[in-house]
PDB file of C-alpha atoms in Angstrom:
ATOM      1  CA  UNK A   1      90.103  78.420  98.821  1.00 69.00           C
ATOM      2  CA  UNK A   2      88.262  80.431 101.547  1.00 91.00           C
ATOM      3  CA  UNK A   3      87.187  83.917 101.369  1.00 97.00           C
ATOM      4  CA  UNK A   4      88.521  86.075 104.387  1.00 98.00           C
ATOM      5  CA  UNK A   5      86.146  88.657 106.015  1.00 98.00           C
ATOM      6  CA  UNK A   6      88.461  91.162 107.494  1.00 98.00           C
ATOM      7  CA  UNK A   7      86.636  93.325 110.069  1.00 98.00           C
ATOM      8  CA  UNK A   8      88.265  96.434 111.456  1.00 97.00           C
ATOM      9  CA  UNK A   9      87.912  96.391 115.340  1.00 96.00           C
ATOM     10  CA  UNK A  10      89.216  99.936 115.872  1.00 93.00           C
ATOM     11  CA  UNK A  11      86.755 101.744 113.562  1.00 92.00           C
ATOM     12  CA  UNK A  12      84.781 104.499 115.367  1.00 90.00           C
ATOM     13  CA  UNK A  13      81.996 104.885 112.810  1.00 88.00           C
ATOM     14  CA  UNK A  14      80.729 108.055 111.470  1.00 87.00           C
ATOM     15  CA  UNK A  15      79.786 109.335 114.825  1.00 82.00           C
ATOM     16  CA  UNK A  16      81.739 112.623 115.802  1.00 77.00           C
ATOM     17  CA  UNK A  17      81.678 111.859 119.458  1.00 81.00           C
ATOM     18  CA  UNK A  18      83.730 108.750 120.700  1.00 82.00           C
ATOM     19  CA  UNK A  19      81.708 105.535 121.260  1.00 85.00           C
ATOM     20  CA  UNK A  20      82.744 102.659 123.691  1.00 88.00           C
ATOM     21  CA  UNK A  21      82.840  99.795 122.929  1.00 92.00           C
ATOM     22  CA  UNK A  22      84.162 100.986 119.427  1.00 93.00           C
ATOM     23  CA  UNK A  23      81.505 100.250 116.599  1.00 96.00           C
ATOM     24  CA  UNK A  24      84.147  98.232 114.781  1.00 96.00           C
ATOM     25  CA  UNK A  25      84.560  95.890 117.951  1.00 97.00           C
ATOM     26  CA  UNK A  26      80.782  95.693 118.214  1.00 97.00           C
ATOM     27  CA  UNK A  27      80.419  94.720 114.506  1.00 97.00           C
ATOM     28  CA  UNK A  28      83.041  92.070 114.837  1.00 98.00           C
ATOM     29  CA  UNK A  29      81.259  90.682 118.018  1.00 97.00           C
ATOM     30  CA  UNK A  30      77.963  90.388 116.056  1.00 98.00           C
ATOM     31  CA  UNK A  31      79.729  88.671 113.147  1.00 98.00           C
ATOM     32  CA  UNK A  32      81.654  86.287 115.259  1.00 97.00           C
ATOM     33  CA  UNK A  33      78.273  85.317 117.224  1.00 97.00           C
ATOM     34  CA  UNK A  34      76.611  84.365 113.893  1.00 97.00           C
ATOM     35  CA  UNK A  35      76.919  81.218 111.874  1.00 97.00           C
ATOM     36  CA  UNK A  36      79.372  82.061 108.926  1.00 97.00           C
ATOM     37  CA  UNK A  37      78.318  81.357 105.380  1.00 97.00           C
ATOM     38  CA  UNK A  38      80.093  78.530 103.784  1.00 96.00           C
ATOM     39  CA  UNK A  39      83.585  79.257 102.584  1.00 97.00           C
ATOM     40  CA  UNK A  40      83.882  82.402 104.714  1.00 98.00           C
ATOM     41  CA  UNK A  41      86.379  82.924 107.435  1.00 98.00           C
ATOM     42  CA  UNK A  42      86.194  85.903 109.972  1.00 98.00           C
ATOM     43  CA  UNK A  43      89.210  87.718 110.812  1.00 98.00           C
ATOM     44  CA  UNK A  44      89.771  90.745 113.171  1.00 98.00           C
ATOM     45  CA  UNK A  45      92.288  93.380 112.021  1.00 97.00           C
ATOM     46  CA  UNK A  46      93.128  96.491 113.933  1.00 96.00           C
ATOM     47  CA  UNK A  47      93.217  98.985 111.015  1.00 95.00           C
ATOM     48  CA  UNK A  48      92.086  98.972 107.466  1.00 97.00           C
ATOM     49  CA  UNK A  49      93.435 102.497 106.938  1.00 95.00           C
ATOM     50  CA  UNK A  50      89.902 103.706 106.171  1.00 94.00           C
ATOM     51  CA  UNK A  51      89.543 105.613 109.434  1.00 92.00           C
ATOM     52  CA  UNK A  52      87.345 108.471 108.282  1.00 92.00           C
ATOM     53  CA  UNK A  53      85.068 105.929 106.577  1.00 95.00           C
ATOM     54  CA  UNK A  54      84.262 103.446 109.449  1.00 92.00           C
ATOM     55  CA  UNK A  55      83.040 100.979 110.079  1.00 96.00           C
ATOM     56  CA  UNK A  56      85.029  99.113 107.514  1.00 97.00           C
ATOM     57  CA  UNK A  57      85.399  95.543 106.228  1.00 98.00           C
ATOM     58  CA  UNK A  58      87.528  93.866 103.498  1.00 98.00           C
ATOM     59  CA  UNK A  59      86.859  90.724 101.496  1.00 98.00           C
ATOM     60  CA  UNK A  60      89.768  88.840  99.877  1.00 98.00           C
ATOM     61  CA  UNK A  61      90.586  85.449  98.551  1.00 97.00           C
ATOM     62  CA  UNK A  62      93.226  84.044  96.436  1.00 95.00           C
ATOM     63  CA  UNK A  63      92.602  84.477  92.686  1.00 95.00           C
ATOM     64  CA  UNK A  64      89.791  87.006  93.295  1.00 97.00           C
ATOM     65  CA  UNK A  65      89.355  90.798  93.272  1.00 97.00           C
ATOM     66  CA  UNK A  66      89.518  92.277  96.882  1.00 98.00           C
ATOM     67  CA  UNK A  67      87.054  94.631  97.973  1.00 98.00           C
ATOM     68  CA  UNK A  68      86.745  97.090 100.995  1.00 98.00           C
ATOM     69  CA  UNK A  69      83.328  98.603 102.103  1.00 98.00           C
ATOM     70  CA  UNK A  70      82.842 101.455 104.483  1.00 97.00           C
ATOM     71  CA  UNK A  71      80.443 103.555 106.457  1.00 97.00           C
ATOM     72  CA  UNK A  72      78.957 100.335 107.849  1.00 97.00           C
ATOM     73  CA  UNK A  73      77.216 100.029 111.327  1.00 96.00           C
ATOM     74  CA  UNK A  74      77.125  97.041 113.566  1.00 97.00           C
ATOM     75  CA  UNK A  75      73.482  96.689 112.573  1.00 97.00           C
ATOM     76  CA  UNK A  76      74.592  95.739 109.043  1.00 98.00           C
ATOM     77  CA  UNK A  77      76.127  92.444 109.904  1.00 98.00           C
ATOM     78  CA  UNK A  78      73.321  90.439 108.476  1.00 98.00           C
ATOM     79  CA  UNK A  79      73.880  91.946 105.118  1.00 98.00           C
ATOM     80  CA  UNK A  80      77.669  91.808 105.458  1.00 98.00           C
ATOM     81  CA  UNK A  81      77.512  88.112 105.682  1.00 98.00           C
ATOM     82  CA  UNK A  82      75.016  87.775 102.760  1.00 98.00           C
ATOM     83  CA  UNK A  83      77.588  89.675 100.621  1.00 98.00           C
ATOM     84  CA  UNK A  84      80.485  87.569 101.946  1.00 98.00           C
ATOM     85  CA  UNK A  85      78.460  84.447 100.985  1.00 98.00           C
ATOM     86  CA  UNK A  86      77.910  85.770  97.558  1.00 98.00           C
ATOM     87  CA  UNK A  87      81.591  86.738  97.205  1.00 98.00           C
ATOM     88  CA  UNK A  88      82.757  83.368  98.338  1.00 98.00           C
ATOM     89  CA  UNK A  89      80.529  81.596  95.722  1.00 97.00           C
ATOM     90  CA  UNK A  90      82.233  83.401  92.819  1.00 97.00           C
ATOM     91  CA  UNK A  91      85.333  82.354  90.953  1.00 96.00           C
ATOM     92  CA  UNK A  92      86.674  85.956  90.685  1.00 97.00           C
ATOM     93  CA  UNK A  93      85.223  87.877  93.489  1.00 97.00           C
ATOM     94  CA  UNK A  94      82.973  89.792  90.945  1.00 97.00           C
ATOM     95  CA  UNK A  95      79.222  89.374  92.044  1.00 97.00           C
ATOM     96  CA  UNK A  96      76.736  90.413  89.766  1.00 97.00           C
ATOM     97  CA  UNK A  97      75.401  93.795  90.719  1.00 95.00           C
ATOM     98  CA  UNK A  98      71.849  92.737  91.395  1.00 95.00           C
ATOM     99  CA  UNK A  99      73.134  90.127  93.916  1.00 96.00           C
ATOM    100  CA  UNK A 100      74.980  92.600  95.818  1.00 97.00           C
ATOM    101  CA  UNK A 101      73.651  93.792  99.227  1.00 97.00           C
ATOM    102  CA  UNK A 102      72.833  97.620  98.925  1.00 97.00           C
ATOM    103  CA  UNK A 103      75.466  98.542 101.265  1.00 97.00           C
ATOM    104  CA  UNK A 104      78.039  96.848  98.991  1.00 97.00           C
ATOM    105  CA  UNK A 105      76.574  98.508  95.839  1.00 96.00           C
ATOM    106  CA  UNK A 106      76.739 101.928  97.433  1.00 96.00           C
ATOM    107  CA  UNK A 107      79.695 101.921 100.117  1.00 96.00           C
ATOM    108  CA  UNK A 108      82.460 100.437  98.336  1.00 96.00           C
ATOM    109  CA  UNK A 109      85.661 102.289  99.117  1.00 97.00           C
ATOM    110  CA  UNK A 110      87.906 100.366  96.840  1.00 97.00           C
ATOM    111  CA  UNK A 111      88.603  97.206  94.992  1.00 97.00           C
ATOM    112  CA  UNK A 112      91.997  95.671  94.085  1.00 98.00           C
ATOM    113  CA  UNK A 113      92.623  93.287  91.028  1.00 97.00           C
ATOM    114  CA  UNK A 114      93.395  89.653  91.837  1.00 96.00           C
ATOM    115  CA  UNK A 115      96.953  88.507  92.800  1.00 90.00           C
ATOM    116  CA  UNK A 116      98.578  85.979  90.654  1.00 72.00           C
TER     117      UNK A 116
ATOM    118  CA  UNK B   1     108.087  88.706  93.600  1.00 69.00           C
ATOM    119  CA  UNK B   2     107.041  91.944  91.905  1.00 91.00           C
ATOM    120  CA  UNK B   3     104.962  94.552  93.419  1.00 97.00           C
ATOM    121  CA  UNK B   4     102.059  95.710  91.136  1.00 98.00           C
ATOM    122  CA  UNK B   5     101.132  99.337  90.711  1.00 98.00           C
ATOM    123  CA  UNK B   6      97.603  99.314  89.447  1.00 98.00           C
ATOM    124  CA  UNK B   7      96.406 102.545  87.886  1.00 98.00           C
ATOM    125  CA  UNK B   8      92.830 103.341  87.487  1.00 97.00           C
ATOM    126  CA  UNK B   9      92.664 104.932  83.927  1.00 96.00           C
ATOM    127  CA  UNK B  10      88.893 105.810  83.971  1.00 93.00           C
ATOM    128  CA  UNK B  11      89.294 108.037  87.041  1.00 92.00           C
ATOM    129  CA  UNK B  12      87.870 111.423  86.549  1.00 90.00           C
ATOM    130  CA  UNK B  13      89.680 113.085  89.331  1.00 88.00           C
ATOM    131  CA  UNK B  14      88.236 115.635  91.843  1.00 87.00           C
ATOM    132  CA  UNK B  15      87.033 118.042  89.267  1.00 82.00           C
ATOM    133  CA  UNK B  16      83.126 118.550  88.939  1.00 77.00           C
ATOM    134  CA  UNK B  17      83.603 119.150  85.230  1.00 81.00           C
ATOM    135  CA  UNK B  18      84.427 116.224  82.807  1.00 82.00           C
ATOM    136  CA  UNK B  19      88.000 116.459  81.722  1.00 85.00           C
ATOM    137  CA  UNK B  20      89.281 114.550  78.559  1.00 88.00           C
ATOM    138  CA  UNK B  21      91.625 112.800  78.484  1.00 92.00           C
ATOM    139  CA  UNK B  22      90.519 111.453  81.782  1.00 93.00           C
ATOM    140  CA  UNK B  23      92.925 112.345  84.562  1.00 96.00           C
ATOM    141  CA  UNK B  24      93.477 108.669  85.250  1.00 96.00           C
ATOM    142  CA  UNK B  25      94.708 107.924  81.792  1.00 97.00           C
ATOM    143  CA  UNK B  26      96.973 110.934  82.018  1.00 97.00           C
ATOM    144  CA  UNK B  27      98.492 109.637  85.203  1.00 97.00           C
ATOM    145  CA  UNK B  28      98.897 106.257  83.526  1.00 98.00           C
ATOM    146  CA  UNK B  29     100.598 107.644  80.513  1.00 97.00           C
ATOM    147  CA  UNK B  30     103.203 109.707  82.803  1.00 98.00           C
ATOM    148  CA  UNK B  31     103.879 106.598  84.888  1.00 98.00           C
ATOM    149  CA  UNK B  32     104.420 104.472  81.796  1.00 97.00           C
ATOM    150  CA  UNK B  33     106.797 107.087  80.202  1.00 97.00           C
ATOM    151  CA  UNK B  34     108.825 106.886  83.259  1.00 97.00           C
ATOM    152  CA  UNK B  35     111.632 104.467  84.363  1.00 97.00           C
ATOM    153  CA  UNK B  36     109.989 102.034  86.952  1.00 97.00           C
ATOM    154  CA  UNK B  37     111.603 101.414  90.203  1.00 97.00           C
ATOM    155  CA  UNK B  38     113.231  97.871  90.570  1.00 96.00           C
ATOM    156  CA  UNK B  39     110.663  95.347  91.469  1.00 97.00           C
ATOM    157  CA  UNK B  40     107.705  97.414  90.392  1.00 98.00           C
ATOM    158  CA  UNK B  41     105.330  96.437  87.437  1.00 98.00           C
ATOM    159  CA  UNK B  42     102.954  98.995  86.203  1.00 98.00           C
ATOM    160  CA  UNK B  43      99.342  97.841  85.127  1.00 98.00           C
ATOM    161  CA  UNK B  44      96.400  99.838  83.907  1.00 98.00           C
ATOM    162  CA  UNK B  45      93.000  98.896  85.420  1.00 97.00           C
ATOM    163  CA  UNK B  46      89.442 100.042  84.214  1.00 96.00           C
ATOM    164  CA  UNK B  47      88.104 100.788  87.722  1.00 95.00           C
ATOM    165  CA  UNK B  48      89.270 100.621  91.296  1.00 97.00           C
ATOM    166  CA  UNK B  49      85.800 101.402  92.686  1.00 95.00           C
ATOM    167  CA  UNK B  50      87.004 104.547  94.377  1.00 94.00           C
ATOM    168  CA  UNK B  51      85.170 106.622  91.795  1.00 92.00           C
ATOM    169  CA  UNK B  52      84.574 109.579  94.010  1.00 92.00           C
ATOM    170  CA  UNK B  53      88.119 109.556  95.372  1.00 95.00           C
ATOM    171  CA  UNK B  54      90.026 109.512  91.999  1.00 92.00           C
ATOM    172  CA  UNK B  55      92.608 109.602  90.730  1.00 96.00           C
ATOM    173  CA  UNK B  56      93.498 106.132  92.540  1.00 97.00           C
ATOM    174  CA  UNK B  57      96.085 103.617  92.448  1.00 98.00           C
ATOM    175  CA  UNK B  58      96.609 100.443  94.285  1.00 98.00           C
ATOM    176  CA  UNK B  59      99.922  98.490  95.285  1.00 98.00           C
ATOM    177  CA  UNK B  60      99.811  94.734  95.913  1.00 98.00           C
ATOM    178  CA  UNK B  61     102.084  91.981  95.989  1.00 97.00           C
ATOM    179  CA  UNK B  62     102.050  88.249  97.237  1.00 95.00           C
ATOM    180  CA  UNK B  63     102.528  88.120 100.939  1.00 95.00           C
ATOM    181  CA  UNK B  64     102.121  91.771 101.421  1.00 97.00           C
ATOM    182  CA  UNK B  65      99.640  94.133 102.628  1.00 97.00           C
ATOM    183  CA  UNK B  66      97.726  95.866  99.681  1.00 98.00           C
ATOM    184  CA  UNK B  67      97.052  99.544  99.614  1.00 98.00           C
ATOM    185  CA  UNK B  68      94.838 101.889  97.845  1.00 98.00           C
ATOM    186  CA  UNK B  69      95.414 105.835  97.514  1.00 98.00           C
ATOM    187  CA  UNK B  70      93.081 108.396  96.227  1.00 97.00           C
ATOM    188  CA  UNK B  71      92.514 112.035  95.426  1.00 97.00           C
ATOM    189  CA  UNK B  72      95.751 111.786  93.259  1.00 97.00           C
ATOM    190  CA  UNK B  73      96.729 114.027  90.339  1.00 96.00           C
ATOM    191  CA  UNK B  74      98.596 113.173  87.388  1.00 97.00           C
ATOM    192  CA  UNK B  75     101.352 115.474  88.475  1.00 97.00           C
ATOM    193  CA  UNK B  76     101.771 113.171  91.463  1.00 98.00           C
ATOM    194  CA  UNK B  77     103.578 110.643  89.353  1.00 98.00           C
ATOM    195  CA  UNK B  78     106.903 110.917  90.701  1.00 98.00           C
ATOM    196  CA  UNK B  79     105.985 110.584  94.372  1.00 98.00           C
ATOM    197  CA  UNK B  80     103.661 107.472  93.438  1.00 98.00           C
ATOM    198  CA  UNK B  81     106.951 106.050  91.873  1.00 98.00           C
ATOM    199  CA  UNK B  82     108.787 106.784  95.208  1.00 98.00           C
ATOM    200  CA  UNK B  83     106.100 105.242  97.184  1.00 98.00           C
ATOM    201  CA  UNK B  84     106.073 102.262  95.029  1.00 98.00           C
ATOM    202  CA  UNK B  85     109.621 101.810  95.111  1.00 98.00           C
ATOM    203  CA  UNK B  86     109.534 101.732  99.150  1.00 98.00           C
ATOM    204  CA  UNK B  87     106.653  99.511  99.104  1.00 98.00           C
ATOM    205  CA  UNK B  88     108.533  97.035  96.746  1.00 98.00           C
ATOM    206  CA  UNK B  89     111.542  97.145  99.103  1.00 97.00           C
ATOM    207  CA  UNK B  90     109.451  95.814 102.148  1.00 97.00           C
ATOM    208  CA  UNK B  91     108.891  92.365 103.122  1.00 96.00           C
ATOM    209  CA  UNK B  92     105.422  92.782 104.227  1.00 97.00           C
ATOM    210  CA  UNK B  93     104.286  95.986 102.422  1.00 97.00           C
ATOM    211  CA  UNK B  94     104.404  98.131 105.545  1.00 97.00           C
ATOM    212  CA  UNK B  95     106.559 101.026 104.851  1.00 97.00           C
ATOM    213  CA  UNK B  96     107.870 103.077 107.906  1.00 97.00           C
ATOM    214  CA  UNK B  97     105.653 106.158 108.320  1.00 95.00           C
ATOM    215  CA  UNK B  98     108.485 108.805 107.812  1.00 95.00           C
ATOM    216  CA  UNK B  99     109.529 106.969 104.418  1.00 96.00           C
ATOM    217  CA  UNK B 100     106.221 107.313 102.961  1.00 97.00           C
ATOM    218  CA  UNK B 101     105.418 110.032 100.420  1.00 97.00           C
ATOM    219  CA  UNK B 102     103.171 112.595 102.041  1.00 97.00           C
ATOM    220  CA  UNK B 103     100.370 111.773  99.267  1.00 97.00           C
ATOM    221  CA  UNK B 104     100.437 108.170 100.729  1.00 97.00           C
ATOM    222  CA  UNK B 105     100.336 109.248 104.411  1.00 96.00           C
ATOM    223  CA  UNK B 106      97.503 111.477 103.962  1.00 96.00           C
ATOM    224  CA  UNK B 107      95.362 109.970 101.115  1.00 96.00           C
ATOM    225  CA  UNK B 108      95.076 106.321 101.901  1.00 96.00           C
ATOM    226  CA  UNK B 109      91.701 105.009 101.089  1.00 97.00           C
ATOM    227  CA  UNK B 110      92.261 101.592 102.494  1.00 97.00           C
ATOM    228  CA  UNK B 111      94.514  98.649 103.063  1.00 97.00           C
ATOM    229  CA  UNK B 112      94.032  94.830 102.929  1.00 98.00           C
ATOM    230  CA  UNK B 113      96.018  92.208 104.996  1.00 97.00           C
ATOM    231  CA  UNK B 114      98.227  90.006 103.112  1.00 96.00           C
ATOM    232  CA  UNK B 115      96.740  86.886 101.522  1.00 90.00           C
ATOM    233  CA  UNK B 116      98.278  83.402 102.489  1.00 72.00           C
TER     234      UNK B 116
END
């Protein structure tokens, strides 16, 4: 089953000033222009309700823990793809700590247990 | 299909000082001593990776958006149950804004789109 990498395209990032295009949209553009890791599908989403912690992305897949990460920047896209690849390769979504990109170790906003 | 109310039992809350029992465990105790709304199942979980934003809970159900809420206190348990009841009654997990408890309006940490 494929892992879904959800990217909030409306995230404004951590800047106090408005930035156009929105950093979330720029992040999605960079990800969608990149080769995706095996087993990863990219999806744009209009809001992950983490507005003060943007940019934000979420990883989910049937039977796995879901994760949400925040305070990301468009420049983080290669590491986000590395993290998504590691997630997709797990059975349960739990990537060993040392194998997680630093942004995923330090910028987790939340995780949710697997659905049955 | 039942909605699952996941409660982090290891959350320390927003206090700088350690509190025992942990506020997350106290919140779980209060919830588990309460009649649960129709269609809601309570589950303890050891960490929702929202440690700086505790206490935290998550709502999930097959086919619905999942939500994580934070900066909760044990005293919020009646409103958490109200919010869980409203969530369980939806088809897609999207409770109209005015029907959400204030803690759910103001203290969302993240949401994740439905799984297929």
